CSV table of C-alpha atoms in Angstrom, one decimal:
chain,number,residue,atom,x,y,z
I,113,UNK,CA,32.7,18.8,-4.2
I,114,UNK,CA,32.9,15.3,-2.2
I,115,UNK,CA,29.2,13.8,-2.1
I,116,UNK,CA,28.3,10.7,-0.7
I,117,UNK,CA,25.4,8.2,-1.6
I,118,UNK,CA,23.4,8.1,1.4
I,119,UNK,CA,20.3,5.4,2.9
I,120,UNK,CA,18.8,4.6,5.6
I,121,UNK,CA,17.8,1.3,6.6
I,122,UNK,CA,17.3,-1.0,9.5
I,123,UNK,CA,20.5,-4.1,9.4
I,124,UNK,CA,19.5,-8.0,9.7
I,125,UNK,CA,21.0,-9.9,12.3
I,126,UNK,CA,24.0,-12.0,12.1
I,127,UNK,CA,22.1,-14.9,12.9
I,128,UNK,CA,18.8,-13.8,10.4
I,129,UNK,CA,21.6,-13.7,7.8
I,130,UNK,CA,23.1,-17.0,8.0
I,131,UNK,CA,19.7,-18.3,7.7
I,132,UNK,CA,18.5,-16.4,4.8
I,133,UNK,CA,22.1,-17.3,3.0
I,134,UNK,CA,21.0,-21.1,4.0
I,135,UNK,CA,19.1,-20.7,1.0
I,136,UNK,CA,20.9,-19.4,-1.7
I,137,UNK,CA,22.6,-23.2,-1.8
I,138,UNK,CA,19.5,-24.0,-3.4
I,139,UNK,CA,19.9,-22.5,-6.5
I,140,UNK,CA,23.9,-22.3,-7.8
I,141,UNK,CA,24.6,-19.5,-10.5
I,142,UNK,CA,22.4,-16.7,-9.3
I,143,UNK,CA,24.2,-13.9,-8.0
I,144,UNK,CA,22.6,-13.4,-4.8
I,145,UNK,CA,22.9,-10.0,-2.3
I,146,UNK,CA,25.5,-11.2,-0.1
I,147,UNK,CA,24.7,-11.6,3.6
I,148,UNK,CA,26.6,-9.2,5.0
I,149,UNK,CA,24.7,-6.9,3.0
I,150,UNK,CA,21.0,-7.5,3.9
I,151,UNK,CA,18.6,-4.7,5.2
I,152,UNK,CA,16.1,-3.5,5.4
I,153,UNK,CA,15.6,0.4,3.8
I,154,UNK,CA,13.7,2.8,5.2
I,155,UNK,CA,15.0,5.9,2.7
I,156,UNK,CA,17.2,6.2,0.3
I,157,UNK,CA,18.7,9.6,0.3
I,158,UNK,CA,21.3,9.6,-2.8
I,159,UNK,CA,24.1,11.8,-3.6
I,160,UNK,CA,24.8,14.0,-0.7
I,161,UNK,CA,27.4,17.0,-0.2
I,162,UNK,CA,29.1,16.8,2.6
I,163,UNK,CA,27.6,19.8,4.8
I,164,UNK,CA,24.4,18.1,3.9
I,165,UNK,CA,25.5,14.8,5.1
I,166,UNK,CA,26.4,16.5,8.8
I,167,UNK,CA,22.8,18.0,8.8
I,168,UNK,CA,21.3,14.9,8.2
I,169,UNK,CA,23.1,12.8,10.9
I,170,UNK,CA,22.4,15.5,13.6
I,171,UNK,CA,18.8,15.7,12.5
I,172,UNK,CA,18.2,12.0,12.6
I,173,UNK,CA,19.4,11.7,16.2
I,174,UNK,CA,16.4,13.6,17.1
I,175,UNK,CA,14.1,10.8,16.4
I,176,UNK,CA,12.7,9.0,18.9
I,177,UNK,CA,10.9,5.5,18.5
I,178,UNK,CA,10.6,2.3,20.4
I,179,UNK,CA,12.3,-1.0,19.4
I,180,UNK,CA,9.7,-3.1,17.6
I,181,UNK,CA,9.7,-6.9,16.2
I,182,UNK,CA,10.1,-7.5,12.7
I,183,UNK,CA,8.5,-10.2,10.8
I,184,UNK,CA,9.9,-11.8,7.7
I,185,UNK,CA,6.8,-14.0,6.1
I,186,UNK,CA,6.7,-13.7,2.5
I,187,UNK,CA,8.3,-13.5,-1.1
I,188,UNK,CA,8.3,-11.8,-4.2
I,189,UNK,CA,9.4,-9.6,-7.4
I,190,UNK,CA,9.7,-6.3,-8.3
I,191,UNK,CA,7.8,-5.0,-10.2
I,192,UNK,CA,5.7,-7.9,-10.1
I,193,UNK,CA,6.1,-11.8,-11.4
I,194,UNK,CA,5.6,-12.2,-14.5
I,195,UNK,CA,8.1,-9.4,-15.5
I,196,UNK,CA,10.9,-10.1,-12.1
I,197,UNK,CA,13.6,-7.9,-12.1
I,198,UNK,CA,14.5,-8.2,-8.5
I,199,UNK,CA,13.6,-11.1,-6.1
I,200,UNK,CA,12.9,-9.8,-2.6
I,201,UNK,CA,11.7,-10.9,1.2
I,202,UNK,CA,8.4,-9.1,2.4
I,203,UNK,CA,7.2,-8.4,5.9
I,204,UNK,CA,4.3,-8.6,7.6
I,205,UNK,CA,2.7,-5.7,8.1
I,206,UNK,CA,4.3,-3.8,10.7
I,207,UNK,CA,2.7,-0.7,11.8
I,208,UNK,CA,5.8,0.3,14.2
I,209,UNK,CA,8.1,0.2,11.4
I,210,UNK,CA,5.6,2.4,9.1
I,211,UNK,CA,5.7,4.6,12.5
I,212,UNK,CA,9.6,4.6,12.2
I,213,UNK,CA,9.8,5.3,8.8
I,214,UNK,CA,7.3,8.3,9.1
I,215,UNK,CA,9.3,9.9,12.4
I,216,UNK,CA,12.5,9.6,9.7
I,217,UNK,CA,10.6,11.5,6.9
I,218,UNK,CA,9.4,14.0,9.5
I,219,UNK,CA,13.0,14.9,10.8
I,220,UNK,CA,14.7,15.1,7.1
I,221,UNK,CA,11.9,16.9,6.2
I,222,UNK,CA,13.0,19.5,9.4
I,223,UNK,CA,15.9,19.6,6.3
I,224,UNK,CA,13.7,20.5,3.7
I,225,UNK,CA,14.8,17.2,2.1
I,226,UNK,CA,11.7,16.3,-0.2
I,227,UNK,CA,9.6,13.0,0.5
I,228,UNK,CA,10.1,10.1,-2.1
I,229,UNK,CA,7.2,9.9,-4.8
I,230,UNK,CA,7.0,5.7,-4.6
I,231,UNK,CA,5.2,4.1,-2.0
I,232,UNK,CA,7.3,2.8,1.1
I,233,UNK,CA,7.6,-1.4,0.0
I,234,UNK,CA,9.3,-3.3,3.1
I,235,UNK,CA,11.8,-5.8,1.5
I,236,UNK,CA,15.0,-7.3,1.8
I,237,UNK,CA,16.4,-7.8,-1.7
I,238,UNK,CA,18.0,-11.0,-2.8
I,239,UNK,CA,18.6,-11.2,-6.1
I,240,UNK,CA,18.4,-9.1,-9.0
I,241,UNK,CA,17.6,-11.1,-12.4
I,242,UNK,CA,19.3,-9.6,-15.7
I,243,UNK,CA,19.8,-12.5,-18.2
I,244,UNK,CA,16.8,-14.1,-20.6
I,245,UNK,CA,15.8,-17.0,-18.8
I,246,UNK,CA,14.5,-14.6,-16.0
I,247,UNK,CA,11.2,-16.8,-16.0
I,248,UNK,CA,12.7,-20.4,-15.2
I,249,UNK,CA,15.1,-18.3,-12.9
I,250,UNK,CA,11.7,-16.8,-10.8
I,251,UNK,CA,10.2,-20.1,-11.1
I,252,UNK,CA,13.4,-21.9,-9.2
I,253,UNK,CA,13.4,-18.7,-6.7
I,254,UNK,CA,10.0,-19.1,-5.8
I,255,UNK,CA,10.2,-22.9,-5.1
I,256,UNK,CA,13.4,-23.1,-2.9
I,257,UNK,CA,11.8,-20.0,-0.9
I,258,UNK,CA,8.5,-22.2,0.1
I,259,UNK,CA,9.9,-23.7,3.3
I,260,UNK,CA,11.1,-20.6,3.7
I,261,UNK,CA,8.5,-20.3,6.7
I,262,UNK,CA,8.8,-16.7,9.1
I,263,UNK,CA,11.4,-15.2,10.6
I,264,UNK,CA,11.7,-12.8,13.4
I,265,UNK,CA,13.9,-10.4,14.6
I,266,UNK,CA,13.8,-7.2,17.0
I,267,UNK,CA,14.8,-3.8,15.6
I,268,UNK,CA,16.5,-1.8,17.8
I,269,UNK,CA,18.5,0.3,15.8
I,270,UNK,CA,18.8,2.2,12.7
I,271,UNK,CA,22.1,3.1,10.6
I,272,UNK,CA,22.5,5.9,8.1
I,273,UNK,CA,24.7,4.2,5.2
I,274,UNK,CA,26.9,5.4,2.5
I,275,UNK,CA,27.4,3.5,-0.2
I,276,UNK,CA,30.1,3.3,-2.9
I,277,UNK,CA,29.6,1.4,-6.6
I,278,UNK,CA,32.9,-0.6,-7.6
I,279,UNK,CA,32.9,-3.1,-10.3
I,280,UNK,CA,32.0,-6.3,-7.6
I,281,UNK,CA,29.0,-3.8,-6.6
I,282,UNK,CA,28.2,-1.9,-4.1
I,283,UNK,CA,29.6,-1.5,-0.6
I,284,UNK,CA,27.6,-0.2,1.9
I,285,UNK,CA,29.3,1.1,5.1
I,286,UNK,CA,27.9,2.3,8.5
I,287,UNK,CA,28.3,6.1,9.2
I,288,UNK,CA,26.0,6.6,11.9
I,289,UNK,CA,23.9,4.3,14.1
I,290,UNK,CA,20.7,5.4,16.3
I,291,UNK,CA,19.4,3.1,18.9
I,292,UNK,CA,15.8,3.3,19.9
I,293,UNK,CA,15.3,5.9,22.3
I,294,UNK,CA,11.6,4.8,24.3
């Protein structure tokens, strides 16, 4: 049975990109999330058969939600910083988004597809560290970040991803897009 590895998540901007990659010259022999890949998730969904996959992108056009601005204004690590595994970009707090992602959860759950057990954590992720010198690596992350200042962008869309693991990672690609509807 064909299954597909499904999320769904808010895209960056072309522009919001660039300027986030702007920093990655920074700091040479990190393997950083490439541009073209930043967003923003608002679910991650998983393996997915494929007459559960056509569910899901007719349920999802049901939502309805109003554009919002998005604030980019902070850093940080997962799960925190003195043990970083992943280096990420935090938003302000946004209580459109939270509305967004709630409407989301509401219509998959029309699909009896069960809520996820963590807490919803806004972030755009960067980098993932994997070798022993993590600590100096967080250290340099953290620093060429600091200028990093806000960025803003409007959120007028949503896309429902798949995504397939190779061995250069993953590649995520677009199967359905919903524009805001209010």
């Amino acid at each position: 049975m064909k299954t597909r590895r499904l999320f769904i998540a808010v895209d960056l901007p072309k522009t919001e990109k660039k300027y986030i990659a702007k920093f990655y010259r920074q700091i040479p022999g990190i393997k950083w999330t490439k541009p073209e890949m930043h967003h923003l998730t608002l679910r991650f969904l998983g393996d997915t058969g494929e007459a559960e996959f056509d569910k899901i992108k007719k349920c999802l056009k049901n939502a309805e939600w109003q554009k919002f601005t998005v604030t980019i204004a902070e850093t940080g690590f997962f799960p925190n910083r003195k043990r970083p595994k992943v280096f990420w970009l935090g938003l302000r707090e946004n209580p459109a988004l939270m509305a967004l992602k709630a409407i989301i959860d509401q219509e998959l759950g029309k699909l009896n597809i069960p809520g996820e057990d963590r807490k919803f954590s806004p972030h755009i992720t960067l980098t993932r560290l994997r070798d022993r010198k993590v600590e100096k690596k967080a250290e340099l992350l953290k620093a060429a970040f600091e200028k990093f200042g806000e960025l803003t962008f409007t959120a007028d869309k949503f896309i429902l991803y798949s995504s397939k693991l190779n061995q250069a990672g993953a590649v995520h690609l677009p199967e359905e897009e919903y524009q805001a509807t209010l």
